[in-house]
Phi, psi and omega in degrees: 000145177276139177289333178217158180304138179296150179291156178302324181294320179294320180297319178296320179295319179296319179297318179297321180294319180295322182286322187286336183301305180294329180298319181298329181279354184252021178205151175275177175294148179287131180253126178259120173230183183304112173061021181209137170244135187215155175200154174273130183228160176239151180283341182229167185270000182203165176255128182251121180305138179085356180246170179267128178262129179262122174242164179194155175259114182269120184248129175238107186272146168296154182302130178091350181257154182210156169246184196240155174283178181296327165254107187289346183098220186283345176203176178095179180221142178290151174290139181239143180229129181233108184269146168244114186237160176301158179306138178093351179247140178217139180271142176279187179287162176297130178268086191295124171291168180301127180276168174264149172271120190239093177293142177215097186065233178269006182253163174226128177246167179235124183187206188224141173230183182058228179251132182215143177248129176255100186273157169222160180248139176235119178274127182262132179293149182294335182264021178297120187244359182291157177282334179203164176237137178261130184240129176237143182222133169248128181231150176220153184202171171236122180248133189225149162233258168274329174250164181239140182230118174295143179220158177205163179198157176238138187227147177227141182211136177238129180241139175289152173264126185217166178280334181229159182218158177236152177298143178274179178293346181259007182301324181294322178296321177294322180295320179294318180295323179294322180294338182255023172275138175288143179269126180283131179238142179260101177225158181273070181278145180231156174214155171230148181233107179243171178300327182284347178145174178258129180244130184236135177236120182241116177299136180273078180244160176060223184294339181293326181298315181290320183297316186262011176296331181268005179110185186246010182300133177089353183263150176221169181241133175231127181277127172280335175269119185281167168065028173240309179261146174284116186296327186278350182273118180298131181292145179251118185261149171210141177255111184219134172052042178072018180231151169265112182256134184230136174239133178219148176295153179280143180299142177290347176266007183301126181237353181168154183271113175298158180301324176209153179233152179260135184234153176232123171260128185215144169245016180092333179249322178235158179204155176228135177243146185202165174251140176243130180273148182284137174221103184290144172293150181302324182296321181290324178296319180296319179297316181295318181295320179296319180293321184283339183284346181234058182287140176217066191294341183276347185234342185229164179273129180277108181265004177277101184258014181293158183287165178298336181298338182269000175271122182290166183297314184296319178294322178297322179295317180296314181295323179295316179296315179297319179296318178296322179295314181292333180302333178299338182270355181284147186296333183291335182272346187304313181302321181289319177299327177297318176301316183292325179299322178300313180296322181294319181295321180297333183247014189300332185251022174233098187301319181295318179294322178297320178295319178297319177305307184299317183295311185287328174297314178299318179298320179296315179297314184298314183296317183288321178296317180292327177295312179298318181296320180296317178297317179301311182294321180294317180293321178293323177296333178274004175101002179285137179266082183226169179211195182300135182085012185299330183297333180281357172279353179259113184302326180298321178294318179299316181296319181296316179294321178298317180293320179297312181294327178295318178298319178295320178298318178297322178293317177300326181281356174097008180294322183204137175261118183292140176240220181272166176105171185293332181292342179273358181299134183117268181291322180302326180291324188263345179266164174095168187260006183279178180296320181299316180298317180294318182298311184283340169294323175295320177299314182295325177300319178296317183297312184281341179280341187298330177281355181259155170226164183219162176307146181081333185295317185303311181295318183295312183288327175298318177294323182300323186285350175249003176271164172303156189303316183293326177286324177299317179295327177295321177296316178296324178297321178292327174299316179296319180296323177294319179295322184272350190303318181301316180291324177296318179297319181297326181285330187253002174239094185303329182298325179289320180297326182291344178283345181286149180291157179287149177298152180185189182295336181298339183294329178296317177297317180298320179297316178295324179296326181293345178297329188287321171300326177294318179298321178295321177296320178298318180300317180295317179295323178296321178297317178299315180299317179297322178293329182280330192239337181106174187293323183296313179291325177298321177297321177296322177295321176300320176296327177296320177300317180296320179297321177297314180298320179296319180297316180293325177295319177297318181295322178294321178295330182279341183297133175082355180280137175271336177222153178082004181283328185299313178299324180294319177297317181297318179293325178294317178298318179299320179294321179293320177297318179296322181301321180279325184288326185302306180289333181288325184265352182294142176301141181251143184257158169278112187280117179270160178296136180287167179300321180295324179292324181298331181265005185289174182291334190262163167250151175297137178280130168221154179304320183290320180293319178300313181297323181295316179295321180291324178296331177282354179079023182267143172292145185225135171252120180256129177239110176263120190218177175205149182295331182273000181267104183295321179301319179299312183296320179296317179299319183292322178293319187279316194236348189235023180221003184278165175295327178296322178295316179298318180294323179294321177298314182294319182297329182258001180065033185272132173274128183256112181249133180240124177261127184260112182257020180302321173250166181299138179212110186295325181294318180291321177301317179296321179296315179300317181295331179294342176253014179070028182247151177242003181198176180259160006275160171216128180237123182230126178254122178256111172294164178300323177230141176108185188276152176293151182242125178270122179274161180297163179283336174252114186260150168233160176304325182293319180298314181293317180298317179300317181293316182289322181289344176286346178277153176291150178300152178292146177292150180302131181078000181270000000 
C-alpha cells in the first residue's frame, strides 16, 4: 500500500510499463537493411485457440524507395514471405493492400512506399494446448528507387497462448491494411485481347452498381495477371448498357490469352478484385484457325502465338496423330523400331502373324501413352509443374532405362540369350514374335520416345493440357495411334509386308548390329544422368553397368548346368539388384555450370533476367531446352552454336537466354504454358518492339538466320 497517493508522474510511468509489456511480445526485433526497416508483428498480444491470428510484415521505406505488389508491373519482383510455424498451424497467402501506381520513365510499376503492412492469417486449432507459439519468417524483396537492391530478412516472434487477447500496438496498422483490402466481387466479366488492344466488359452488379453510379473519376485498373495488359497505358473507362467497359493497350510481352485474368479496380481508398474470362473475337478465331490449318513448321516461322486453349479438339487430334507419325523418324525411337523390324521380318510371310504384331504393338503403345498421360494429368491436377517427358526429370528413371537398354545391348551382342524367369524380364518381353513381345515393344517405344518431340506435337499436347481430362486423354490416344501407325499399316496391308526381305542367316548379323544403337542410347542416358546428379552418381551408374554385365556372365555360366546353377542364379540376382541400387543410392551433387557454359553465348533464363532485358528494350531469343531432349540437343548443334549464329546475335544486339528444364522448374513450366506448350523445345524471339515470334521445333541454320535478319541492326555501341 502506498503511504500517500502516487504522484501523476509515477502513475503515468506505471501505465506506460503496463501497456508496453504486451507490445514488446507482439513484434520481432527491428531489422535494418538497405533503405528499408522491417519487422514481424502481430495484431494481438496473444494467440487464442480456435481463432484467427493476424501476423504481418511491417515495411518502412526510405523516402523515394518502394517495394512491389504481387504483380510488380513492368519491372521488379513481388515481396515473398515464408513462415515456419508449429505443427498444425499454416499461414495463408499475403493479403495485399491496394498498391500504388508508380510511373518510372515510360514504365509503370505497382507497389508500396512509405509505411505498409503485408498481413497474413493463421488459423489456430481449437485444441491448441501449448503455452506459447514460436513463429519464424523468412522474407525477401526488391527495393528500388532509380536503382534496385535485393533484400531479405529473418524474423522471430513468440506469442503466449491465452483464452483472451488484447490488441497490440500494431492493431491500428492491421486495421488500416484491412480497410485497404480489395473486395472480391463475383461478376461475369469478359475480356478479349487483340492487336488493337484489350477490351474488358464488367457487369455493374452488386456493389459495383452503387460505386460507379457517380462515374469513374479517380478510378484506375491494375492487372494482377501479368503480360496481358500494357501497364503504362492509362485505362479508358466507359459506362454502357449496365457495364463498365475498359480499353487498354495489349502488353508487348503478350504471348497468349489466359483462360481468365485477375483484375483490380482501385481509387486508392477502395478497391474491387475480380476475374475476367477470355472471349476471343470472331475475327481472331478465324485468323488462328486459318494459320493453324496450314502448318509448315519445317520451312516457315510460326507466328501464331496463341495458347493451346485456342486450339480446338479436332485440330488437336489431327496434330497429335501427325506428331506421333513423324515421331517415328526421330532418332530416339530408332532402336525400338529396329527391334520391331526384326519381329516383322520374321513374320513377313504370315499375314495373320503380321496382323497380330501390328495389333499388339499398337495396344502396347496406346496403353503406355495413356498411362503416362493419366499420371501427368493427375500430378498436374495436384499442383505439380510438369509436362511431357516429365519422367526423364527423375534420375532414378533415367538410370533404370539405361541399365535395361544396356542389358538388351549385351544380349544382342551375344553375351547371354534370355530364357524364362525374372532375369529375362526386359528383353524377353520385347523380343520374339508373340503377342507379349509386340505389346512390350510398344511400351518401350513410348518410353524411349518421350524425350523426343516432333513437329505438330507441341501445339497438340499443349492444347491437351488445358482441355477436360477425357478430351486430353483422347488427344494423347491419337498421338499413340500416330506413333504405332506404321506397324499397324504393315500388319494390315499384305502388299507392304511382302516387300520385306525373307528371314535368313543375315538376321543374326543384323541383330548384332542393332546392339550399337542401343549402346549409343545408353551413352546418351548416362550423360543425362550425370548432368542431373553429378560425377559421383555417374560413377555409380558406371558400376551398375559392370554389375549388369557380371550378372549376365553368371547367367550364361549357369545355362545348361544340372548342378551348381542355383548359387550362380542367386549371385546374378544380387548383382542386378546392386546395379539398380548403386546409382539410386549414390550421393547427388548440385551440378554447377561448367566453365565452357559460363563462356557460352547464352545467359541462364530466369523470369527476372528476362524481364530486365525486356525492360531495357533489347531483343531476346529464349531457348527452353533439357538435356534429355534429343530434339533440343540436335537443334543446338545444328542451328544454335555456330559462329554464324553468334555473329547474327551480335549484329542484331540479341540477348540469348536458355532455360534448362532437365529438372523440374515451375517458372519454366509456367512459361511453356503461356505459349500453350507442355514440353520442350520452345524457341521464342522477342523483337525490341512488337510481338514475340515462335520458331519451329525443328530448327535449321536458315530458319534461325531468317528470323534474326528480320530484326533491325543493333545500334552502334549497343
